[in-house]
CSV table of C-alpha atoms and ligand atoms in Angstrom, one decimal:
chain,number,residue,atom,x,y,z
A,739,UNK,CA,19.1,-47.8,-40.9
A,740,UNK,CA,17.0,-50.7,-40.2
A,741,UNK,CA,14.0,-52.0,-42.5
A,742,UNK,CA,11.9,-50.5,-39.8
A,743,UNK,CA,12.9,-47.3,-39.6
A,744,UNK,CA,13.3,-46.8,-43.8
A,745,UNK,CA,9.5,-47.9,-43.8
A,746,UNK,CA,8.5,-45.4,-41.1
A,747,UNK,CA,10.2,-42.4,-42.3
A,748,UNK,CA,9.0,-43.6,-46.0
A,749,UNK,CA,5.5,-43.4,-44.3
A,750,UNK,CA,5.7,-40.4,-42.2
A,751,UNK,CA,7.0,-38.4,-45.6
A,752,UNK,CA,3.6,-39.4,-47.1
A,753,UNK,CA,0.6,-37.1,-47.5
A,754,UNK,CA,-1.9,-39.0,-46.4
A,755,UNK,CA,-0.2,-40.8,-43.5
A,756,UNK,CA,2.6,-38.5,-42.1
A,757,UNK,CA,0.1,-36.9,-39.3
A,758,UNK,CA,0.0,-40.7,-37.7
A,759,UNK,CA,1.8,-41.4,-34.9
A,760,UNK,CA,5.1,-43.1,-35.0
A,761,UNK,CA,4.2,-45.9,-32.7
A,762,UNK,CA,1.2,-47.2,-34.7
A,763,UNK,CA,3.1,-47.0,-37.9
A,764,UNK,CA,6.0,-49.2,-36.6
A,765,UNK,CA,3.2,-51.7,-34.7
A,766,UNK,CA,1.6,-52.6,-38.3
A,767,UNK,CA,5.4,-51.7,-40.2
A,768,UNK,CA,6.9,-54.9,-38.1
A,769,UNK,CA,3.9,-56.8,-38.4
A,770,UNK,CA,3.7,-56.7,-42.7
A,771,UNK,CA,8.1,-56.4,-42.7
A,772,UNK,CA,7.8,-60.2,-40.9
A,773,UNK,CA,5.1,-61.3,-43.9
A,774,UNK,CA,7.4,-60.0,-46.9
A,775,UNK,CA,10.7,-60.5,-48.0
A,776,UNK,CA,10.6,-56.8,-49.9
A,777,UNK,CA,10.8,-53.5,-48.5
A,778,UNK,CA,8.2,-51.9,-50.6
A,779,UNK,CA,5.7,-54.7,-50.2
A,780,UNK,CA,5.4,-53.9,-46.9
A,781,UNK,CA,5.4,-50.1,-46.8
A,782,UNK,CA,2.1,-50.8,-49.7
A,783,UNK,CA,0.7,-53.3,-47.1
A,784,UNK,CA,1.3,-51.3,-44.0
A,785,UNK,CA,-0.4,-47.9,-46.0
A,786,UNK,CA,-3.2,-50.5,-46.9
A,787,UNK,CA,-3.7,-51.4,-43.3
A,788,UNK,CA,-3.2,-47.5,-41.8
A,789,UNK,CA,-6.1,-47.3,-44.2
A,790,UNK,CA,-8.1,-49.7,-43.2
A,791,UNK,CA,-8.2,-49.0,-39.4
A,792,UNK,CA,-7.8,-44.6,-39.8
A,793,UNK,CA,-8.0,-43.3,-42.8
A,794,UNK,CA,-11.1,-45.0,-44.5
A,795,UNK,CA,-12.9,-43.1,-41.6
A,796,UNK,CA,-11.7,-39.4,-42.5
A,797,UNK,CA,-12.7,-37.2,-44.5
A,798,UNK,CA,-10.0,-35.9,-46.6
A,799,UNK,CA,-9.6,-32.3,-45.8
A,800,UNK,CA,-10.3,-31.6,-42.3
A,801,UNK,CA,-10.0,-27.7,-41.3
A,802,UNK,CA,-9.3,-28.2,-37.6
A,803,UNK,CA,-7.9,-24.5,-37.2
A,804,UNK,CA,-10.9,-23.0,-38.9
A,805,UNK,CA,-12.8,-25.2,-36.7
A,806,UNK,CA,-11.0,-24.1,-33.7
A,807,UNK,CA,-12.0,-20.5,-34.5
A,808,UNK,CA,-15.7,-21.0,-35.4
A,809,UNK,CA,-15.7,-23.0,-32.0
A,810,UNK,CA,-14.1,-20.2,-30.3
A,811,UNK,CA,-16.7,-17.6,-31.7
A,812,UNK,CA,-19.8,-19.1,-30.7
A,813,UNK,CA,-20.7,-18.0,-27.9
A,814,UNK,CA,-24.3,-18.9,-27.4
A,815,UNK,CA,-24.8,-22.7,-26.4
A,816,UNK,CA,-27.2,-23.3,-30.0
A,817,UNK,CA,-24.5,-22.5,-32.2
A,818,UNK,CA,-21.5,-24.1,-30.0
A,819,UNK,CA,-23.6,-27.2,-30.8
A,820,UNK,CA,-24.2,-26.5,-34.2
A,821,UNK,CA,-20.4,-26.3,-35.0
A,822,UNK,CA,-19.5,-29.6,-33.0
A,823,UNK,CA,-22.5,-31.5,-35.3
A,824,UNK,CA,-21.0,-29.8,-38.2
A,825,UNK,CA,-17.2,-31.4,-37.2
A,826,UNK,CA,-19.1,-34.7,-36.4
A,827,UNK,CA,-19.7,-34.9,-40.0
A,828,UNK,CA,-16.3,-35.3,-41.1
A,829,UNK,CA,-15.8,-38.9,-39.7
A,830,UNK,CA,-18.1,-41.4,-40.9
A,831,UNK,CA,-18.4,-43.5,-37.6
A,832,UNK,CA,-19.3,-40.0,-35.7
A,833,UNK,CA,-21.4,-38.7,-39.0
A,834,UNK,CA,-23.5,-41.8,-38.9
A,835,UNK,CA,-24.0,-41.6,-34.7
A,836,UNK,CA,-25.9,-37.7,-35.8
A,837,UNK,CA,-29.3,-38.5,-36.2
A,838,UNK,CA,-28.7,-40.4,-32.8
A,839,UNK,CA,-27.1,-38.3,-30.8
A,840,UNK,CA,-29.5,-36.7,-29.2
A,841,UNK,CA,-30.3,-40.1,-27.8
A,842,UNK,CA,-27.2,-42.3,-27.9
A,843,UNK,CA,-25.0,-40.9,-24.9
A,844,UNK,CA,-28.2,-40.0,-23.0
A,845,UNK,CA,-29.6,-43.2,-23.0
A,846,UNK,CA,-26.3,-45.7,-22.6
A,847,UNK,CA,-25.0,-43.3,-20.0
A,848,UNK,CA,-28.0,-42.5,-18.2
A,849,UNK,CA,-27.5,-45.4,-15.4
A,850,UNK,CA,-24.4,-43.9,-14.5
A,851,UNK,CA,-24.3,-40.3,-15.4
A,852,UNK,CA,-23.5,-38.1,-14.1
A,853,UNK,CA,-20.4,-38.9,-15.4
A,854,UNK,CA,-17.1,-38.0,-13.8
A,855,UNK,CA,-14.8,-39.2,-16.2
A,856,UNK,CA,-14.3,-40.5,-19.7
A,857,UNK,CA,-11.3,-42.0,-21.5
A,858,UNK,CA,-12.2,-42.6,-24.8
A,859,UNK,CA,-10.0,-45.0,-26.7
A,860,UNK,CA,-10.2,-44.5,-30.7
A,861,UNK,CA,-11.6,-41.4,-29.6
A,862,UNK,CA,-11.5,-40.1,-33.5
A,863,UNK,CA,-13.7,-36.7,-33.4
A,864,UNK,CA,-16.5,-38.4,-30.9
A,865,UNK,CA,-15.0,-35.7,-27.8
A,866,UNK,CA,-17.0,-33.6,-30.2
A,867,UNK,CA,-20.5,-35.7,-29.0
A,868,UNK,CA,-19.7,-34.1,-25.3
A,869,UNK,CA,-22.1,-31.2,-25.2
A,870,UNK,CA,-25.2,-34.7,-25.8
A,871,UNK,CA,-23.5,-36.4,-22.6
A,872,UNK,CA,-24.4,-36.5,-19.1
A,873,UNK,CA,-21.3,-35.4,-18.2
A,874,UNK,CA,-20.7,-33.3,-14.5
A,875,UNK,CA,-19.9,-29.8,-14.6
A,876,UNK,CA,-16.7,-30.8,-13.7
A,877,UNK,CA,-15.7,-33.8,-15.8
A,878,UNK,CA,-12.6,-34.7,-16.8
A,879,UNK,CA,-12.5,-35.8,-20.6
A,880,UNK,CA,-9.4,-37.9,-22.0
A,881,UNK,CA,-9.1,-39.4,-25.5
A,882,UNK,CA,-6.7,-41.4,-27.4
A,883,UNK,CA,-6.6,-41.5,-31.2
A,884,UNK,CA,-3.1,-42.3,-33.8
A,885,UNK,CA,-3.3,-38.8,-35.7
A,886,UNK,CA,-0.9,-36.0,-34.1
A,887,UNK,CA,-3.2,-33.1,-35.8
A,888,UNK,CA,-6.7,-34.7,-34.4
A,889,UNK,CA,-5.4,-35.0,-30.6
A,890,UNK,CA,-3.8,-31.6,-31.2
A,891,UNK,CA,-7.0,-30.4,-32.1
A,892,UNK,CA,-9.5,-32.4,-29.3
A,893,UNK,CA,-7.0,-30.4,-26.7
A,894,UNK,CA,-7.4,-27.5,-27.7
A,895,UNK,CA,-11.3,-28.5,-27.5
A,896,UNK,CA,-11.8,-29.5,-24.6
A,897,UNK,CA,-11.6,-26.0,-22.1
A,898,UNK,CA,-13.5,-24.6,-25.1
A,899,UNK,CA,-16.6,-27.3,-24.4
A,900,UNK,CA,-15.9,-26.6,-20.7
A,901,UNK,CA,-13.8,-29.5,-19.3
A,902,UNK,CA,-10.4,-30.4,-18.6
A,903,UNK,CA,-9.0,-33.2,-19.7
A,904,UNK,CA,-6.0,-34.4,-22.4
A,905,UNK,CA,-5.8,-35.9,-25.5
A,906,UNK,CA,-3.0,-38.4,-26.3
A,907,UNK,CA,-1.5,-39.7,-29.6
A,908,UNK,CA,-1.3,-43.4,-29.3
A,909,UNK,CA,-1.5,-46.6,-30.4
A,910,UNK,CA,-4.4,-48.0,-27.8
A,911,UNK,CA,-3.7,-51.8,-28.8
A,912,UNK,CA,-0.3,-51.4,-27.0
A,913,UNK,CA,-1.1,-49.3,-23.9
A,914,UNK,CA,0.7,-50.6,-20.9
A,915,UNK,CA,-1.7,-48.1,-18.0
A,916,UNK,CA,-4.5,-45.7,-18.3
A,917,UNK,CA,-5.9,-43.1,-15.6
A,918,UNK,CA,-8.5,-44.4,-13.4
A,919,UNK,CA,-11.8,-43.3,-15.2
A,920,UNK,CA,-15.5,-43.4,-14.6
A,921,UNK,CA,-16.3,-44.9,-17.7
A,922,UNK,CA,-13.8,-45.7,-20.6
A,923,UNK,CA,-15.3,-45.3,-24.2
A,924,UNK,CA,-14.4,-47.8,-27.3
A,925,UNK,CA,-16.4,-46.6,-29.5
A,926,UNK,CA,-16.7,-48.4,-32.5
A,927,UNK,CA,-13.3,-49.2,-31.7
A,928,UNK,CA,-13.3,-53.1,-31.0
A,929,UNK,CA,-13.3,-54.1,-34.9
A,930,UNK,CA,-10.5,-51.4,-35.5
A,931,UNK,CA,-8.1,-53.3,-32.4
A,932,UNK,CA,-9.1,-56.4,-33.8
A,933,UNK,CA,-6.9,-55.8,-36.6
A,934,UNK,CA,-4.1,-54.6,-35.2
A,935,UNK,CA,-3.6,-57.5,-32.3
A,936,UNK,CA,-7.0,-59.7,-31.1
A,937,UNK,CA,-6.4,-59.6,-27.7
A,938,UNK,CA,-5.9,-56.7,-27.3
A,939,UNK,CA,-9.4,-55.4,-26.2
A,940,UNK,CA,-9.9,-58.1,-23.6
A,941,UNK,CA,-6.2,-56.9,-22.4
A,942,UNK,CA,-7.7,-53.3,-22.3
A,943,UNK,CA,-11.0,-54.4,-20.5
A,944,UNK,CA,-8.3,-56.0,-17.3
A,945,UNK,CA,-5.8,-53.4,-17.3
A,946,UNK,CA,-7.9,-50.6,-16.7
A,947,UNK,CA,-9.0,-49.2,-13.8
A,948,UNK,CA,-12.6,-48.4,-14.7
A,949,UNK,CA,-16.4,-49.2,-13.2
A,950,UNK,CA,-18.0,-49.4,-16.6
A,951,UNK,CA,-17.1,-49.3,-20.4
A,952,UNK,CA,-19.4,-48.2,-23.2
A,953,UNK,CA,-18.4,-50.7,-26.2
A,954,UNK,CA,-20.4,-50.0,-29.2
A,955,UNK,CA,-20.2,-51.8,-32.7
A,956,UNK,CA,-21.2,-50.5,-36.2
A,957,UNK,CA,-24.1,-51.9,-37.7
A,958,UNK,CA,-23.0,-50.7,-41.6
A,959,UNK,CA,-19.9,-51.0,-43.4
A,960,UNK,CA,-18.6,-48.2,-44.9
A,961,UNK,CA,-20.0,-49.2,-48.1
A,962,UNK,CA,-23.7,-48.8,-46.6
A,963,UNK,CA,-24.7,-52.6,-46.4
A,964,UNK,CA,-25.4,-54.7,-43.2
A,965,UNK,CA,-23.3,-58.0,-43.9
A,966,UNK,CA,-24.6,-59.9,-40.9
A,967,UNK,CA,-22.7,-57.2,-38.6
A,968,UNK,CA,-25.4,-57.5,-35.3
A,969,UNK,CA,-24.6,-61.5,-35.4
A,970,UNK,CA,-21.1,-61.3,-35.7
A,971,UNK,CA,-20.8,-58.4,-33.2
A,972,UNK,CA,-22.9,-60.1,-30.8
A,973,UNK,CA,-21.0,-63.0,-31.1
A,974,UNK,CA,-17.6,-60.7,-30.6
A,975,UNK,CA,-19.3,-59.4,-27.4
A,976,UNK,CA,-20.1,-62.5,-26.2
A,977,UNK,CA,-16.6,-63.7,-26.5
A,978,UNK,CA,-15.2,-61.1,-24.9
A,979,UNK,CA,-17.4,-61.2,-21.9
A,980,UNK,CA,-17.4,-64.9,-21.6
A,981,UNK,CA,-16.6,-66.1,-18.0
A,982,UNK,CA,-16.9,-62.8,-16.4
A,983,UNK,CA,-19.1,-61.4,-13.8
A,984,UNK,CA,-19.8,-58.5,-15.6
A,985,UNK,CA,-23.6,-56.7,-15.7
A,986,UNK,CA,-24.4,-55.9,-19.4
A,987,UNK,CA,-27.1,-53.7,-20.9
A,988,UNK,CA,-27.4,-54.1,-24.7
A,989,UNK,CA,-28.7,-50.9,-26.5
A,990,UNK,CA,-29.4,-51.1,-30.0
A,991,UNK,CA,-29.8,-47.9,-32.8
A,992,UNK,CA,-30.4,-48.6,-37.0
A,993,UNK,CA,-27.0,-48.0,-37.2
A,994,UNK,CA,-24.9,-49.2,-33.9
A,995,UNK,CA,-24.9,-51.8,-31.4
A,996,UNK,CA,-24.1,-50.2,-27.6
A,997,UNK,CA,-23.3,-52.3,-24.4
A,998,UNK,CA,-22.6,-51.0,-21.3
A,999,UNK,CA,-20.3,-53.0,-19.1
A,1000,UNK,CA,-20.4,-52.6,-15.4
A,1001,UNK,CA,-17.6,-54.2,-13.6
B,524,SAM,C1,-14.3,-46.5,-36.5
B,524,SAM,S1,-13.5,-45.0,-35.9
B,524,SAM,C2,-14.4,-44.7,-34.4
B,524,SAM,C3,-14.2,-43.3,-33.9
B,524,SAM,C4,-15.1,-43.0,-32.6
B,524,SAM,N1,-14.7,-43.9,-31.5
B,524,SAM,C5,-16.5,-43.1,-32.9
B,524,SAM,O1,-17.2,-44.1,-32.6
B,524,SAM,O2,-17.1,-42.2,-33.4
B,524,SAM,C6,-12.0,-45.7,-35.3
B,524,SAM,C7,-11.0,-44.7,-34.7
B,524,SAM,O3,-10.0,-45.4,-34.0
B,524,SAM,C8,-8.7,-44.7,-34.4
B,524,SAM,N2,-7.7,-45.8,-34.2
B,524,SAM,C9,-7.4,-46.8,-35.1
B,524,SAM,N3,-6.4,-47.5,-34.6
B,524,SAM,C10,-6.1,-47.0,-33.4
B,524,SAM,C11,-5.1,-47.4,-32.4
B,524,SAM,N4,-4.4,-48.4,-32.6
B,524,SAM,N5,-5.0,-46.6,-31.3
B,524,SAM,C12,-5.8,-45.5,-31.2
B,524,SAM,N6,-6.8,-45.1,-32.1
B,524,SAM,C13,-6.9,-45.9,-33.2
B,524,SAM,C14,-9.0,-44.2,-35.8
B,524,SAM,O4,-8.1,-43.1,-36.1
B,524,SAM,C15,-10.4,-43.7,-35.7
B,524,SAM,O5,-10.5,-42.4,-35.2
């Protein structure tokens, strides 16, 4: 077996990491393999780094089945939409978007909805923000996110919320084509790319077929301070729309920093 493959089946055999895909856990394995001479410095540097851009994120026990039934139970829209809030608190980027969210997707959306389509990349439990969007009755909703039992779990959300749609298991700094999509969602996503491969967000912002994109930044670290976060996201935004044609409305909460991109 190859360095490679020991570190990912050492990785996939782990608690804490064995529900990530296998294509995200070989991107960052061959990355840190490259930077160390020993085997177990990189599977500790790789776990480090599934941390940083996943994990950190997640709370650690996450009940999608008994979610799925609670979800499936409610039958009047109030409580349908009291379970989705109470999901949205087990990720800290979507748990920190709850006292916006009755604002956030109206507001950002709003010169474009309705919304036929979303494909949202680094989706993490956001699908869960659908019943705030101005989405058609007949959307479809597609998202992309590295853990097998979270996409698993989005799918079988979707009809339930009322839309059709997918979820995919991916690694969204590698994707090599995407469905054609109203609007394409990275969500608090950019810093998260940034560490897996720098270009690959302006790669994403090309290669997909899409009018608009709704690119939003977080404006606290996990650790509850603002480090300078709106200059240096500005100034990430900036870069990545230099040159282009693009219109760009800037929307900005306490906690996140939201442009919309039309093409
Ligand atoms: C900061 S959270 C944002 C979640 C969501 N977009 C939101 O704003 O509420 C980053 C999300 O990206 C996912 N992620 C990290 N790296 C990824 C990759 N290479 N491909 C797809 N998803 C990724 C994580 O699992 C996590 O759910």
């Amino acid at each position: 077996l190859s360095e490679l493959e020991l570190l990912t089946s050492e990785i996939l055999a782990s608690p804490k990491y064995g529900r990530l895909c296998e294509d995200v856990i070989r991107h960052v394995g061959a990355v840190e393999l490259r930077k160390r001479s020993s085997l177990k410095g990189a599977v500790k540097a790789t776990k480090g780094k599934l941390h940083q851009i996943a994990g950190s994120y997640l709370d650690a026990r996450l009940d999608y089945g008994g979610w799925l039934e609670q979800l499936r139970v409610a039958d009047a829209p109030g409580s349908f939409k009291t379970m989705c809030r109470s999901v949205l608190s087990h990720q800290s980027s979507t748990r920190e978007r709850l006292p916006l969210i009755e604002h956030f997707y109206a507001e950002t959306l709003d010169s474009i909805a309705p919304v036929e389509s979303v494909l949202d990349l680094g989706s993490g439990l956001n699908p869960l923000g659908a019943p705030w969007m101005p989405l058609s009755s007949n959307a479809v909703y597609r998202a992309h996110d590295v853990y097998v039992d979270m996409t698993d779990f989005i799918r079988e959300f979707l009809p339930l919320a009322g839309f059709t749609g997918e979820a995919v298991c991916c690694d969204v700094s590698q994707l090599c084509s995407a469905p054609a999509s109203h609007v394409v969602f990275m969500l608090k996503c950019v810093p998260v790319l940034d560490q897996l491969d720098r270009s690959a967000t302006s790669r994403l912002l090309d290669l997909i077929d899409a009018p608009h994109f709704l690119i939003s930044f977080p404006l606290r670290s996990l650790g509850g301070r603002k480090k300078g976060m709106l200059k240096t996201y500005q100034a990430r935004m900036d870069e990545l729309t230099s040159g282009k044609q693009w219109d760009i409305r800037r929307f900005e909460y306490p906690t996140e920093l939201a442009f919309l991109l039309s093409k």
